[in-house]
CSV table of C-alpha atoms in Angstrom, one decimal:
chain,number,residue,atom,x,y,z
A,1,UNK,CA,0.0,0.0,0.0
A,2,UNK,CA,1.0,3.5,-0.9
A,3,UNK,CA,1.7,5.4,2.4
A,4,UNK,CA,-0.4,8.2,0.7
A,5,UNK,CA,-3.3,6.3,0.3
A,6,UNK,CA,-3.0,5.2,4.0
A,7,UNK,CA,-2.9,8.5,5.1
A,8,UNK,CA,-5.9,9.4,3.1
A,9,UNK,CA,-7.5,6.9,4.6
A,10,UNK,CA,-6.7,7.2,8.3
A,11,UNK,CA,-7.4,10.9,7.4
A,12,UNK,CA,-11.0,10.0,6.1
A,13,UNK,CA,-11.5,7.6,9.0
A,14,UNK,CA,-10.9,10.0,11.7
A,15,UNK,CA,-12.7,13.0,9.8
A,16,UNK,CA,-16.1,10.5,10.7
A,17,UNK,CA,-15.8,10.3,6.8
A,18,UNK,CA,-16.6,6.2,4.6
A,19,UNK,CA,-14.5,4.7,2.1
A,20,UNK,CA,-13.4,2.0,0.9
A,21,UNK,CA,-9.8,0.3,-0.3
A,22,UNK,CA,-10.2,-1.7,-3.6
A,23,UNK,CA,-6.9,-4.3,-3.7
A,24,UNK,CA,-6.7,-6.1,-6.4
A,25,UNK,CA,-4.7,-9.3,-3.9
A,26,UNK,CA,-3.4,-10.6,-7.5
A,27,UNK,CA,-1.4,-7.8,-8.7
A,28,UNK,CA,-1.2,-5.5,-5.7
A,29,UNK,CA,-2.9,-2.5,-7.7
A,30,UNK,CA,-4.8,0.0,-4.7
A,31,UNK,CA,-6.9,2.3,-5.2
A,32,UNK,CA,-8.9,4.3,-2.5
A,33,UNK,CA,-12.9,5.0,-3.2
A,34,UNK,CA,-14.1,8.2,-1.2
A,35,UNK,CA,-18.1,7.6,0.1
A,36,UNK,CA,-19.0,10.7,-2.1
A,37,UNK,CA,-17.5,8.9,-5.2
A,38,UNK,CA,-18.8,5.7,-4.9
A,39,UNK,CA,-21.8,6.6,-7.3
A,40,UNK,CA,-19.6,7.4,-10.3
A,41,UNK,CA,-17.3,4.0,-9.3
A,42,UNK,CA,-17.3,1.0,-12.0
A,43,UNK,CA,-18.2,-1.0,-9.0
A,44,UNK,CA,-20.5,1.1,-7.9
A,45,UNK,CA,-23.3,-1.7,-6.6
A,46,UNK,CA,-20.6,-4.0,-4.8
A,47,UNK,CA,-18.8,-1.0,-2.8
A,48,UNK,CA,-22.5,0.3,-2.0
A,49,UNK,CA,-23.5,-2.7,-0.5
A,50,UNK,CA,-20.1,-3.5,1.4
A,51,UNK,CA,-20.2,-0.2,2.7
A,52,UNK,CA,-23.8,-0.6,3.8
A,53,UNK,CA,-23.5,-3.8,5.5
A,54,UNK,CA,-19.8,-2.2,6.5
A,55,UNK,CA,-18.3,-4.9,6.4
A,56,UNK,CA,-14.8,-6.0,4.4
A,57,UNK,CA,-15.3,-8.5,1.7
A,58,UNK,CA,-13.3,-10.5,-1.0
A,59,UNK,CA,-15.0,-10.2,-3.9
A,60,UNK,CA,-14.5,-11.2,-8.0
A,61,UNK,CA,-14.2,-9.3,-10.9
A,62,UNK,CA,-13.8,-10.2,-14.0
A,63,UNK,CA,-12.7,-13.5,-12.5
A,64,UNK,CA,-10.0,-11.8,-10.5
A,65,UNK,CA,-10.2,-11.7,-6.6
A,66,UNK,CA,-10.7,-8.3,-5.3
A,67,UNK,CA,-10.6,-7.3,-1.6
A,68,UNK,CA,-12.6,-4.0,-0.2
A,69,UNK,CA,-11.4,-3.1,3.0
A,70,UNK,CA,-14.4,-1.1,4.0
A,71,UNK,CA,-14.0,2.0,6.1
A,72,UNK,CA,-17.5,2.9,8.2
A,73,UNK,CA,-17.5,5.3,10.9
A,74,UNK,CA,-18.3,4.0,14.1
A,75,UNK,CA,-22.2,4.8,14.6
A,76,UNK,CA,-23.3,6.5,17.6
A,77,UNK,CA,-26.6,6.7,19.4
A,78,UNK,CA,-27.5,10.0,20.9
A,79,UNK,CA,-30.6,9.8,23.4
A,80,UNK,CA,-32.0,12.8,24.5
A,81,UNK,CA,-33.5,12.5,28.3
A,82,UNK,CA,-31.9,10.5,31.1
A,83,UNK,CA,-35.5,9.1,32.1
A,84,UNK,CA,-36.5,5.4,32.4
A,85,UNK,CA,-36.5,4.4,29.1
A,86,UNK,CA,-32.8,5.2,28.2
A,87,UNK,CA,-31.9,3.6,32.3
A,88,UNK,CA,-32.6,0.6,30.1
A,89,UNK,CA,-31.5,1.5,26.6
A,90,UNK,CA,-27.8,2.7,28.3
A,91,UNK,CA,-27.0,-1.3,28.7
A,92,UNK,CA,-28.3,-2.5,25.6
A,93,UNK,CA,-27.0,-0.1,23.1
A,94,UNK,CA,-23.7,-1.4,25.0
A,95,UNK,CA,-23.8,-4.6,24.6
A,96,UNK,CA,-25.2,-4.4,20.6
A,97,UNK,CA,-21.5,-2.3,20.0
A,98,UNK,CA,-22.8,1.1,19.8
A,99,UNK,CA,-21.7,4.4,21.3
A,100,UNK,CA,-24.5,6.0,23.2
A,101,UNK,CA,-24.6,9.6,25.0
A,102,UNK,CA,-27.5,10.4,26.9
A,103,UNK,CA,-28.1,14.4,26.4
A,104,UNK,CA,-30.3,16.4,29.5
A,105,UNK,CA,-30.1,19.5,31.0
A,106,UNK,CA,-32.0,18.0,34.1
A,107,UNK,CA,-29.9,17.6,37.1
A,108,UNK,CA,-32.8,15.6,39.2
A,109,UNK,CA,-32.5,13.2,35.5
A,110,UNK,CA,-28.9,13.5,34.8
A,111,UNK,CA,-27.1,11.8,38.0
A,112,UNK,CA,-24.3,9.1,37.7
A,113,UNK,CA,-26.3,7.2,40.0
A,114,UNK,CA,-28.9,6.5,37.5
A,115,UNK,CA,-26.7,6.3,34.7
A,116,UNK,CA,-23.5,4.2,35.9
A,117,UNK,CA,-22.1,3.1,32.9
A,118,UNK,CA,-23.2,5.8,30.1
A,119,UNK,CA,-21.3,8.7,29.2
A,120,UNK,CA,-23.9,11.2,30.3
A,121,UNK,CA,-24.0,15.0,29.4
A,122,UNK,CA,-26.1,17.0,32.0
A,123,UNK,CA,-26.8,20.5,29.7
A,124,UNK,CA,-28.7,21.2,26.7
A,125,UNK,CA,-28.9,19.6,23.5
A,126,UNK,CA,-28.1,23.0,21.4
A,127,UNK,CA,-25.3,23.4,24.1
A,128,UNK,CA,-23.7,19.7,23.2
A,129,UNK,CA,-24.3,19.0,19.8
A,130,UNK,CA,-22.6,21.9,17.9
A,131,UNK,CA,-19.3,20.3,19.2
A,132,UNK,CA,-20.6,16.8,18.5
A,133,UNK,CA,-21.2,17.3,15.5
A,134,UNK,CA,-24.0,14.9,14.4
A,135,UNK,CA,-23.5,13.2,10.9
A,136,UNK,CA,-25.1,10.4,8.7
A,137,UNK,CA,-23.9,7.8,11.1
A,138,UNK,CA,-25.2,8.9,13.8
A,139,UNK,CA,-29.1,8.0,15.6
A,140,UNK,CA,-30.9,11.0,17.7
A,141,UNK,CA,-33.4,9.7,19.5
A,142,UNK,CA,-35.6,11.5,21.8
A,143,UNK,CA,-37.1,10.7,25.3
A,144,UNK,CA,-38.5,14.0,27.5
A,145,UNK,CA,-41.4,14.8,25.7
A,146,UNK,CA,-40.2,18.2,26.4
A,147,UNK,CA,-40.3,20.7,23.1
A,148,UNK,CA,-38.0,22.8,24.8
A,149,UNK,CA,-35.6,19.8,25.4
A,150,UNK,CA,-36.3,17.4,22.2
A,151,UNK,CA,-36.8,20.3,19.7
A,152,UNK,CA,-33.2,21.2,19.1
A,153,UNK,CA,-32.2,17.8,19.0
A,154,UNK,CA,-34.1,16.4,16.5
A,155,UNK,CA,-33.5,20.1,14.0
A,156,UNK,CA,-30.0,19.5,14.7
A,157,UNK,CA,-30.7,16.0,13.6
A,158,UNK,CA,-32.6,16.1,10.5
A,159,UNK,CA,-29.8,19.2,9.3
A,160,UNK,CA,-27.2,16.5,9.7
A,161,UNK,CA,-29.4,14.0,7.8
A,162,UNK,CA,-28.8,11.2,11.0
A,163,UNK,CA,-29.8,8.1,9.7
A,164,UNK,CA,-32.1,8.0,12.5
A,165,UNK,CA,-34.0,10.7,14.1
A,166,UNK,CA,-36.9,9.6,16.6
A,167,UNK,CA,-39.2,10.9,19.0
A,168,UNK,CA,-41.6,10.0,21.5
A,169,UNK,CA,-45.2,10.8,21.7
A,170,UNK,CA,-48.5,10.3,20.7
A,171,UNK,CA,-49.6,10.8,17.5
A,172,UNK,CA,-51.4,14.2,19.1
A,173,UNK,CA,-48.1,15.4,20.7
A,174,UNK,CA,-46.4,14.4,16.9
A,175,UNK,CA,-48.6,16.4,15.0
A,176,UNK,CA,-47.8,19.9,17.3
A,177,UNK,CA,-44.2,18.6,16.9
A,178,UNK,CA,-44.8,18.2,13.5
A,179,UNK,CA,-46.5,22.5,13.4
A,180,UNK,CA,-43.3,23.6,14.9
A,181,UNK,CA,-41.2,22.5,12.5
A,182,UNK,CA,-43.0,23.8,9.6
A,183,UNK,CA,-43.1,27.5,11.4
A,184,UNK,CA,-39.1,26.9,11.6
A,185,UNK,CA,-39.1,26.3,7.4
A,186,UNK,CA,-38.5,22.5,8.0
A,187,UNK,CA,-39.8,20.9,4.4
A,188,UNK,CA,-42.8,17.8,4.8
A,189,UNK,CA,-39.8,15.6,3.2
A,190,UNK,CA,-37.6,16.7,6.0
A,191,UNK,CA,-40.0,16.0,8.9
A,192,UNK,CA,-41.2,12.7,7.2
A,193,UNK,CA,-37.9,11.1,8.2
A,194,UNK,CA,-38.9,11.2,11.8
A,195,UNK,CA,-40.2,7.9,13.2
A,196,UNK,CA,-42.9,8.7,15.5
A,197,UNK,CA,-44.0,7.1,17.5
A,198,UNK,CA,-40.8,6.3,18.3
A,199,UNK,CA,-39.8,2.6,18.2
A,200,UNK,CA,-40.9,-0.8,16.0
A,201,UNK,CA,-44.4,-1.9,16.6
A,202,UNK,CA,-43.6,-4.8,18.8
A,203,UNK,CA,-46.4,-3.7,21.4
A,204,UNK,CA,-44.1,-2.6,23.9
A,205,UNK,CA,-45.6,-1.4,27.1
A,206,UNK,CA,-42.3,-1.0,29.7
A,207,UNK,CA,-39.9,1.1,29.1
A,208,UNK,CA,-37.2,-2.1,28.7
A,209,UNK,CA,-39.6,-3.0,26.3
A,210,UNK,CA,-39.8,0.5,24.3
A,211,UNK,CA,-35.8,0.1,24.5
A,212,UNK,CA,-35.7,-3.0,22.8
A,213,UNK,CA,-38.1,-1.4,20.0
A,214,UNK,CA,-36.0,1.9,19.7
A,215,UNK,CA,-32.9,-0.3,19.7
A,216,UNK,CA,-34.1,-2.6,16.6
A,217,UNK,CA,-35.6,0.7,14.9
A,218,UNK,CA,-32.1,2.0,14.9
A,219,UNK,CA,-30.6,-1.5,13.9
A,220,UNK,CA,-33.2,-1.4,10.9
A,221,UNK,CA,-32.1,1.8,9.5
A,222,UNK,CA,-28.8,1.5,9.9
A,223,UNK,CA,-28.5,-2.2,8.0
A,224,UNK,CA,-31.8,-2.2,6.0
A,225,UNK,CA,-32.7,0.7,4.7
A,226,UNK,CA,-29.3,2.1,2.5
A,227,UNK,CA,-28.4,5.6,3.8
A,228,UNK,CA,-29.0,8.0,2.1
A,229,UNK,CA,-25.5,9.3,0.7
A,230,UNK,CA,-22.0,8.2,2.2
A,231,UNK,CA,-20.4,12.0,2.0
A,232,UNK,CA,-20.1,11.9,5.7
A,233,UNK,CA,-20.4,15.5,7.2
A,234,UNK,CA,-20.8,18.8,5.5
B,1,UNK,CA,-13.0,-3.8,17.1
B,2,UNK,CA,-13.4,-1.2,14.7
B,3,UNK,CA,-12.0,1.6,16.3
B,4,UNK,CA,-9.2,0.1,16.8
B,5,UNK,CA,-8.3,-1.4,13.7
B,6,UNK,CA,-8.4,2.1,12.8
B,7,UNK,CA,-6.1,2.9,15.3
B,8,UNK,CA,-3.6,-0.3,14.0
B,9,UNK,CA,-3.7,1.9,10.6
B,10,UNK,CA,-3.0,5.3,12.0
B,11,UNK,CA,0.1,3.4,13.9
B,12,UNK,CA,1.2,2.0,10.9
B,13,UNK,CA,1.3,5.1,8.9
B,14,UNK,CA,2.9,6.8,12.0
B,15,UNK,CA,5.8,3.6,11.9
B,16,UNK,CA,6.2,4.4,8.3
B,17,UNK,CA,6.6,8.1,8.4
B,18,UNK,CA,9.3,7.7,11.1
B,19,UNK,CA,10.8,5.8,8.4
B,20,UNK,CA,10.8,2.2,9.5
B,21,UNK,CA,10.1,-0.4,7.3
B,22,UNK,CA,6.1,-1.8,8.0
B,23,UNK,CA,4.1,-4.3,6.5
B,24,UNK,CA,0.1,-4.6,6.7
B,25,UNK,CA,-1.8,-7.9,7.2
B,26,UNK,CA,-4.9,-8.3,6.7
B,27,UNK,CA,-7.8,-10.9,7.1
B,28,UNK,CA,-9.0,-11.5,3.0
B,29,UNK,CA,-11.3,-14.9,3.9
B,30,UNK,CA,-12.9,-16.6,7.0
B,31,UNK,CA,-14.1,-20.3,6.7
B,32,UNK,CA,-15.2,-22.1,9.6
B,33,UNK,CA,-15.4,-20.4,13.0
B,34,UNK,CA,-12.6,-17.7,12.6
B,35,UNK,CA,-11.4,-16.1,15.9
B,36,UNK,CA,-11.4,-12.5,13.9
B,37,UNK,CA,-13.7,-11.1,10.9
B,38,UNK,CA,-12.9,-10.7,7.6
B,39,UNK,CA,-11.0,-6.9,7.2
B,40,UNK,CA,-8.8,-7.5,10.6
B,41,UNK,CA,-5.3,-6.0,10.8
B,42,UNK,CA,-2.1,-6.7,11.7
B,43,UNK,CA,1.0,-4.6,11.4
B,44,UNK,CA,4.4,-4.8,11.7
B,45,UNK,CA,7.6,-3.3,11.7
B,46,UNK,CA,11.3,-4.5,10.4
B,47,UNK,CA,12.1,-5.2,13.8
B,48,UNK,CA,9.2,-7.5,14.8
B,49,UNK,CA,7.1,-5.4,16.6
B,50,UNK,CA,3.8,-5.7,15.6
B,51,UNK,CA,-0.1,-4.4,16.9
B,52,UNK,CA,-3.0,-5.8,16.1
B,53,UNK,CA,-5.1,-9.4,15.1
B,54,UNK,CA,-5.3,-11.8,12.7
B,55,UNK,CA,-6.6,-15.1,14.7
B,56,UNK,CA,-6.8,-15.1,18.2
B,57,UNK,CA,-3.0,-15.1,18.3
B,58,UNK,CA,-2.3,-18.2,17.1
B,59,UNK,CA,-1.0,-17.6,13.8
B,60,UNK,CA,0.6,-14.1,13.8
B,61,UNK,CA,4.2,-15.4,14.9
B,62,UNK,CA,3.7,-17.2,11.3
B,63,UNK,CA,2.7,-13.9,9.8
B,64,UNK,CA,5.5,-11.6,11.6
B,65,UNK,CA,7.9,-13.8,10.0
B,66,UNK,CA,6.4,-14.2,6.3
B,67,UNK,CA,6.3,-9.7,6.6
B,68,UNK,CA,10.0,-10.0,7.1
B,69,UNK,CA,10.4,-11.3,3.6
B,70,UNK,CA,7.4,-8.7,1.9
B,71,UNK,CA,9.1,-5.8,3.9
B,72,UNK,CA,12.5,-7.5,2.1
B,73,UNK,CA,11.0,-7.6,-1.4
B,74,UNK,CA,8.3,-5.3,-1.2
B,75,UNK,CA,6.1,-8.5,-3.1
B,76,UNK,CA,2.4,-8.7,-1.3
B,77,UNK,CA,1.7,-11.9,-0.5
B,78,UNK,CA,-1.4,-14.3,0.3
B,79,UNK,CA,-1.1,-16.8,3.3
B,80,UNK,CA,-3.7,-19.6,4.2
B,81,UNK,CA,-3.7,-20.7,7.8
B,82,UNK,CA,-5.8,-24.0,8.8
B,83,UNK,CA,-6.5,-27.0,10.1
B,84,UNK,CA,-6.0,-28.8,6.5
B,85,UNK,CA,-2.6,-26.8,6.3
B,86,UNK,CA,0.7,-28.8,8.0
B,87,UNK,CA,2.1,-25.4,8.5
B,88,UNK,CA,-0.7,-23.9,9.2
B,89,UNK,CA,-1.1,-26.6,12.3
B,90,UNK,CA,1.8,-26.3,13.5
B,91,UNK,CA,0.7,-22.7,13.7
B,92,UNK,CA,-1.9,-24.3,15.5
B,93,UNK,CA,-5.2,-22.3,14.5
B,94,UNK,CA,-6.9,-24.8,16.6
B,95,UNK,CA,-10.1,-23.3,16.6
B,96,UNK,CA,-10.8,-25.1,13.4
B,97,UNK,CA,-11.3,-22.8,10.9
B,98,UNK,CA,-9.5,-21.3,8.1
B,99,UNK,CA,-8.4,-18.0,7.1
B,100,UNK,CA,-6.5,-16.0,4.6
B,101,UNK,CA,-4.4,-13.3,5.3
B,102,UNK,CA,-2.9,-10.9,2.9
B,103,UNK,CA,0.1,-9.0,3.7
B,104,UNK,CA,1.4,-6.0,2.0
B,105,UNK,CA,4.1,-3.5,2.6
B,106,UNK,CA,3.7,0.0,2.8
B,107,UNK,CA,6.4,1.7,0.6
């Protein structure tokens, strides 16, 4: 490998940026496939779908082995509202291998105590999330039923285009949700990628239960449904 | 896993840079119950040193020694290590599965 296409690489791994490394394990030829130019790629369809199930695969071409070593960001979960729900979430996000902060300005809410193994952020979404920078591999999920609390989150996370962006709520609380964000200029194909009510329909009833819902929601739209580009972050 | 794979990349571009030679391993093909996934690295350096997975550590000493000779030549190499393999058994990937590794030097 080229030590400049290893530097582009780390450099597009730690920028929260996919791609992928096309070795032709024959010949030794390399080349390095940024996310944003994977459309315009001769093997477009095979990088797609290795990036999409990110995982790195051996594959043939015109008879000749091929290996992608595919480069996905790491996806995070960010859940806004240290409340019940996410007391169970916190655990199970962990132990399916994703990254979860729990975002609320709530100090009663927000205590270690509650949340012993989370990283846990007591302060305001719009205070946090500039410097977190929310991108196409990350899930915003919110919990507080609180406009003032929720509401910046989930702008911040349908700017980003997050493959995920849910909130809780009742279809009554969803459509005022769903008034605000017009007033703010948000388009109907903008708001239409927020799942509410929140979580699969698996008729869950405790909040362990509406975990595991939110937690396979998440799972679905990050493996089943392809997202949307692989640019990374503006 | 992943995060630090990426880390094992960002050290070997670090090893090269302070001008040492450093070849990558990597995991091409599984078969059988393989102790790491498909995409796994390994690196190393001209002195031995190496960081990193390939099996559950039963094969790299076979894979440290076979990047001496592809830092030496600069030639990337494939590698199978398994239980149908003499060498590889004596590697001992006793797990029972198969893998193939492909190792390539950064120049």
């Amino acid at each position: 490998m080229r030590l400049e296409l290893l530097s582009i690489l780390n450099a597009e791994r730690a920028a929260r940026r996919a791609c992928v490394l096309v070795t032709d394990t024959e010949n030794g030829e390399q080349r390095l496939v940024k996310g944003a130019e994977i459309a315009a790629d001769p093997l477009a369809e095979q990088l797609d779908s290795a990036l999409r199930a990110g995982k790195s695969a051996t594959i043939e071409v015109a008879g000749r082995q091929v290996f992608l070593t595919v480069q996905v960001p790491p996806v995070r979960i960010v859940a806004i509202g240290a409340v019940h729900i996410t007391q169970a979430l916190a655990p199970m996000a962990r132990l399916a291998g994703f990254d979860l902060t729990i975002i609320d300005p709530r100090t009663a809410f927000a205590t270690p105590e509650r949340f012993p193994h989370g990283s846990l952020i007591a302060d305001w979404p719009q205070n946090v999330l500039p410097d977190f920078a929310p991108d196409r591999y990350t899930a915003i999920a919110c919990f507080t039923h609180d406009p003032k609390i929720d509401d910046p989150a989930l702008e911040a996370g349908l700017w980003a285009e997050c493959f995920y962006v849910g909130a809780l709520g009742s279809r009554k609380t969803h459509g005022k949700r769903v008034e605000r964000l017009k007033e703010k200029g948000f388009l109907d194909s903008q708001i239409a990628r927020i799942r509410a009510p929140i979580g699969l329909d698996i008729g869950a009833v405790s909040p362990q239960e509406i975990a595991v819902s939110v937690l396979g929601e998440i799972i679905l739209a990050l493996r089943k449904k392809p997202l949307r580009d692989y640019g990374g972050a503006a | 896993m992943l995060a630090a794979d990426d880390d094992i990349l960002a050290r070997a571009e670090d090893w090269r840079k302070a001008g040492k030679g450093v070849a990558i391993a990597t995991v091409t093909e599984t078969w059988g119950s393989a102790p790491r996934p498909v995409g796994s690295h390994l690196v190393i350096d001209d002195e031995g040193h190496f960081l990193g997975s390939v099996s559950g550590g039963c094969v790299e000493g076979e894979v440290v020694t076979e990047a001496m000779d592809v830092i030496a030549d600069g030639k990337a190499r494939t590698f199978e290590f398994g239980v149908q393999d003499e060498t590889a058994w004596r590697a001992g990937l006793s797990c029972g599965g198969r893998i193939r590794v492909y190792v390539e030097k950064v120049v």
